[in-house]
Coordinates of N, CA and C in Angstrom, one line a residue:
M24 N 31.2 51.6 56.0 CA 30.5 50.7 56.8 C 30.0 52.4 57.2
D25 N 29.0 52.2 57.6 CA 28.4 53.7 58.3 C 28.2 53.8 59.2
V26 N 28.7 54.3 60.3 CA 28.8 54.4 61.3 C 27.6 55.1 62.0
P27 N 26.8 55.9 61.9 CA 26.0 56.2 62.6 C 24.2 55.2 62.2
S28 N 24.7 54.8 61.8 CA 24.2 53.8 61.2 C 23.9 52.5 62.2
L29 N 25.1 51.6 62.5 CA 25.2 50.8 63.3 C 24.3 50.6 65.1
P30 N 24.2 49.8 65.3 CA 23.5 50.5 67.3 C 24.1 51.3 67.7
Q31 N 23.5 51.7 68.7 CA 24.0 52.2 69.8 C 25.4 51.6 71.0
R32 N 25.2 50.7 70.8 CA 25.8 50.0 71.8 C 27.5 49.6 70.9
Q33 N 27.8 49.4 69.6 CA 28.3 49.3 68.5 C 28.8 50.8 68.9
R34 N 28.4 51.5 68.9 CA 28.9 53.5 68.5 C 29.8 53.2 69.6
L35 N 29.4 53.1 71.4 CA 29.6 53.2 72.3 C 30.6 52.0 72.2
L36 N 31.1 50.7 71.6 CA 31.8 49.8 71.7 C 33.3 51.1 70.8
L37 N 32.9 51.6 70.1 CA 33.8 52.4 69.0 C 33.8 54.0 70.2
A38 N 33.7 54.5 70.3 CA 34.1 55.4 70.8 C 35.0 55.3 72.5
E39 N 34.0 54.0 72.8 CA 35.3 53.3 74.4 C 37.4 52.6 73.5
L40 N 36.5 51.9 72.0 CA 37.8 51.8 71.9 C 38.6 52.5 70.7
S41 N 38.3 53.2 70.3 CA 38.7 54.7 70.0 C 40.3 55.3 71.4
G42 N 39.5 55.1 72.3 CA 40.0 55.5 74.1 C 41.0 55.0 74.1
V43 N 41.1 53.5 74.2 CA 41.6 52.8 75.0 C 42.9 52.7 73.2
A44 N 42.9 53.1 71.8 CA 43.5 52.2 71.0 C 45.0 53.8 71.0
R45 N 44.1 54.4 71.4 CA 45.1 56.4 71.7 C 46.4 55.7 72.4
R46 N 45.2 55.5 73.7 CA 46.4 55.5 75.1 C 47.2 54.2 74.8
Y47 N 47.3 52.9 73.7 CA 48.4 52.2 74.6 C 49.3 53.0 72.8
G48 N 48.2 53.4 72.0 CA 49.5 53.4 70.9 C 50.2 54.7 70.4
T49 N 49.4 55.5 70.7 CA 50.1 56.7 71.2 C 50.4 57.4 72.3
D50 N 49.2 57.3 73.3 CA 49.9 58.4 74.9 C 49.9 58.2 75.2
G51 N 49.6 57.8 76.8 CA 50.7 57.8 77.5 C 51.4 56.0 78.2
M52 N 50.6 55.4 77.4 CA 50.9 53.8 77.9 C 51.7 53.3 77.0
R53 N 51.4 54.4 75.7 CA 52.4 53.3 74.3 C 53.3 53.0 74.9
D54 N 54.7 52.6 75.9 CA 55.2 51.8 76.3 C 55.2 50.6 76.2
A55 N 53.9 50.3 77.4 CA 53.2 49.4 78.0 C 53.4 47.9 77.0
P56 N 53.7 46.9 77.9 CA 54.3 45.6 76.4 C 53.4 45.4 76.0
R57 N 53.3 44.5 74.2 CA 52.6 44.9 72.9 C 51.6 43.4 73.7
E58 N 51.4 42.5 75.0 CA 50.7 41.7 74.7 C 49.3 42.5 75.6
V59 N 49.5 43.7 76.6 CA 48.8 44.6 77.6 C 47.6 45.1 76.7
A60 N 48.7 45.8 76.4 CA 48.1 46.7 74.7 C 47.2 46.1 74.2
V61 N 47.5 44.4 73.5 CA 46.4 44.2 72.9 C 45.3 43.3 73.9
A62 N 45.8 43.1 74.9 CA 44.4 42.2 76.1 C 43.5 43.5 76.6
A63 N 43.8 44.4 76.5 CA 43.2 46.0 76.7 C 42.7 46.4 75.7
V64 N 43.3 45.8 74.5 CA 41.9 46.5 72.7 C 40.6 44.8 73.5
R65 N 41.7 44.3 73.6 CA 40.2 42.8 73.7 C 39.0 43.2 74.8
A66 N 39.4 43.8 75.7 CA 38.4 44.0 77.2 C 38.1 44.8 76.0
V67 N 37.9 45.5 74.9 CA 35.9 46.4 74.5 C 35.8 45.9 74.0
T68 N 36.2 44.8 72.9 CA 35.8 44.0 71.5 C 36.2 43.5 70.7
T69 N 36.3 42.7 70.8 CA 37.4 41.4 70.2 C 36.7 40.9 68.6
D70 N 35.5 42.1 68.1 CA 34.7 41.8 66.9 C 35.2 42.7 65.6
P71 N 36.4 41.7 65.1 CA 37.0 42.4 63.6 C 36.3 43.1 62.5
V72 N 35.6 42.9 62.6 CA 34.5 44.6 61.6 C 34.5 46.1 62.7
L73 N 34.4 45.7 64.0 CA 35.0 47.2 64.8 C 36.5 47.7 64.3
L74 N 37.5 46.6 65.3 CA 37.7 46.6 65.4 C 38.6 47.6 63.6
G75 N 38.5 47.0 62.4 CA 38.8 47.1 61.7 C 37.9 48.6 61.6
V76 N 36.9 49.1 61.9 CA 36.4 50.0 61.7 C 37.5 51.6 61.9
Q77 N 37.5 51.0 63.7 CA 38.4 51.8 64.4 C 39.5 52.2 63.6
A78 N 40.0 50.8 63.1 CA 41.9 50.5 62.2 C 41.8 51.7 61.0
G79 N 40.7 51.5 60.2 CA 40.2 53.2 59.4 C 40.5 54.0 59.8
V80 N 39.2 54.5 61.0 CA 39.9 56.1 61.6 C 41.4 56.4 61.2
A81 N 42.2 55.4 62.2 CA 43.1 55.6 62.0 C 44.1 55.6 60.9
L82 N 44.0 54.7 59.7 CA 44.6 55.5 58.5 C 44.5 56.2 57.9
V83 N 43.1 57.4 58.0 CA 43.4 58.2 57.5 C 44.0 59.4 58.2
D84 N 45.1 59.6 58.8 CA 45.3 60.6 60.0 C 46.7 60.9 58.6
P85 N 46.4 62.3 58.4 CA 47.3 63.1 56.8 C 48.6 63.1 58.1
H86 N 48.3 62.9 58.9 CA 49.9 63.7 59.7 C 51.2 61.7 60.1
G87 N 50.3 60.7 59.8 CA 50.8 58.9 60.1 C 51.5 59.4 61.2
I88 N 50.9 59.7 61.8 CA 51.2 59.5 63.8 C 50.4 58.2 64.3
N89 N 49.7 57.8 63.3 CA 49.0 57.1 64.0 C 49.2 55.3 63.6
G90 N 50.2 55.2 63.3 CA 50.7 53.7 62.6 C 50.5 53.2 64.3
P91 N 50.7 53.8 65.2 CA 50.8 52.5 66.4 C 49.6 52.3 66.5
I92 N 48.8 52.4 66.2 CA 47.5 52.2 66.2 C 46.7 51.6 66.2
V93 N 47.1 51.2 64.0 CA 46.8 50.7 62.9 C 46.9 49.4 64.2
E94 N 48.7 49.2 63.8 CA 49.7 48.1 63.9 C 48.9 47.4 65.5
L95 N 48.5 48.2 66.5 CA 47.2 47.8 67.4 C 46.6 46.8 67.4
L96 N 45.5 47.7 66.4 CA 44.7 47.3 66.1 C 44.7 46.0 65.3
Q97 N 45.4 46.0 64.7 CA 45.5 44.5 63.0 C 46.3 43.6 64.0
A98 N 46.8 43.5 65.7 CA 47.5 42.8 66.3 C 46.2 42.3 67.2
A99 N 44.9 42.9 67.5 CA 44.2 42.3 68.6 C 43.0 41.7 67.3
G100 N 43.2 41.6 66.1 CA 42.2 41.4 65.0 C 41.6 41.6 64.2
A101 N 42.3 43.1 64.1 CA 40.8 44.4 63.2 C 41.2 43.5 62.1
D102 N 39.9 43.4 61.1 CA 39.8 43.2 59.6 C 40.3 44.8 58.8
M103 N 40.9 44.0 58.2 CA 42.2 45.1 57.9 C 41.2 45.6 56.1
A104 N 40.7 44.1 55.6 CA 39.8 44.9 54.3 C 38.7 46.3 54.9
V105 N 37.6 45.7 56.2 CA 37.0 46.8 56.4 C 38.2 47.9 56.4
A106 N 39.0 48.0 57.4 CA 40.5 48.9 57.7 C 39.7 49.9 56.8
R107 N 40.3 49.4 55.2 CA 40.7 50.1 54.4 C 39.4 51.0 53.6
E108 N 38.3 50.1 53.9 CA 37.5 50.1 53.0 C 36.5 51.7 54.0
H109 N 36.4 51.4 55.4 CA 36.3 52.7 56.3 C 37.2 53.7 56.2
A110 N 38.7 53.4 55.8 CA 39.1 54.6 55.6 C 39.3 55.9 54.2
S111 N 38.8 54.6 53.4 CA 38.6 55.1 51.4 C 36.8 56.1 51.6
E112 N 36.4 55.2 52.7 CA 34.2 56.3 53.4 C 34.5 57.4 54.0
V113 N 35.8 57.7 54.2 CA 36.2 58.6 55.8 C 36.6 59.4 55.0
R114 N 37.7 59.1 54.3 CA 38.4 60.1 53.2 C 37.7 60.9 52.4
E115 N 36.4 60.2 52.0 CA 35.6 60.9 50.6 C 35.0 61.3 51.0
R116 N 34.3 60.7 52.4 CA 33.5 61.9 53.3 C 34.0 63.2 53.4
L117 N 35.3 62.8 54.0 CA 36.2 64.5 54.5 C 36.4 65.0 52.7
S118 N 36.4 65.0 52.2 CA 36.9 65.8 50.9 C 35.6 66.3 50.5
R119 N 34.5 65.8 50.5 CA 33.1 66.7 50.1 C 32.6 67.6 51.4
S120 N 33.4 67.1 52.0 CA 33.0 68.6 53.0 C 33.6 69.5 53.2
L121 N 34.8 69.5 52.5 CA 36.2 70.9 52.1 C 35.4 72.0 50.9

């Protein structure tokens, strides 16, 4: 999924989703109860495709520290087929830019 081709509203949701998922997945709120974290993510969006795109970004992490983010997004309803496809696209773009 080519993120720049998404409508601006969806790109803004992805940006907000990135921050919330990071906050509850690996940063300051990572010890919050799972249902609180999932509710915070779903307050941004319940769209399984957008959740999947963000999970795909987290899957590309070369250091493996974004696992909790992927798990959170999956629990919130991410389409993991979209996540895997998007991760593959991101990896390909990264390899071309090196």
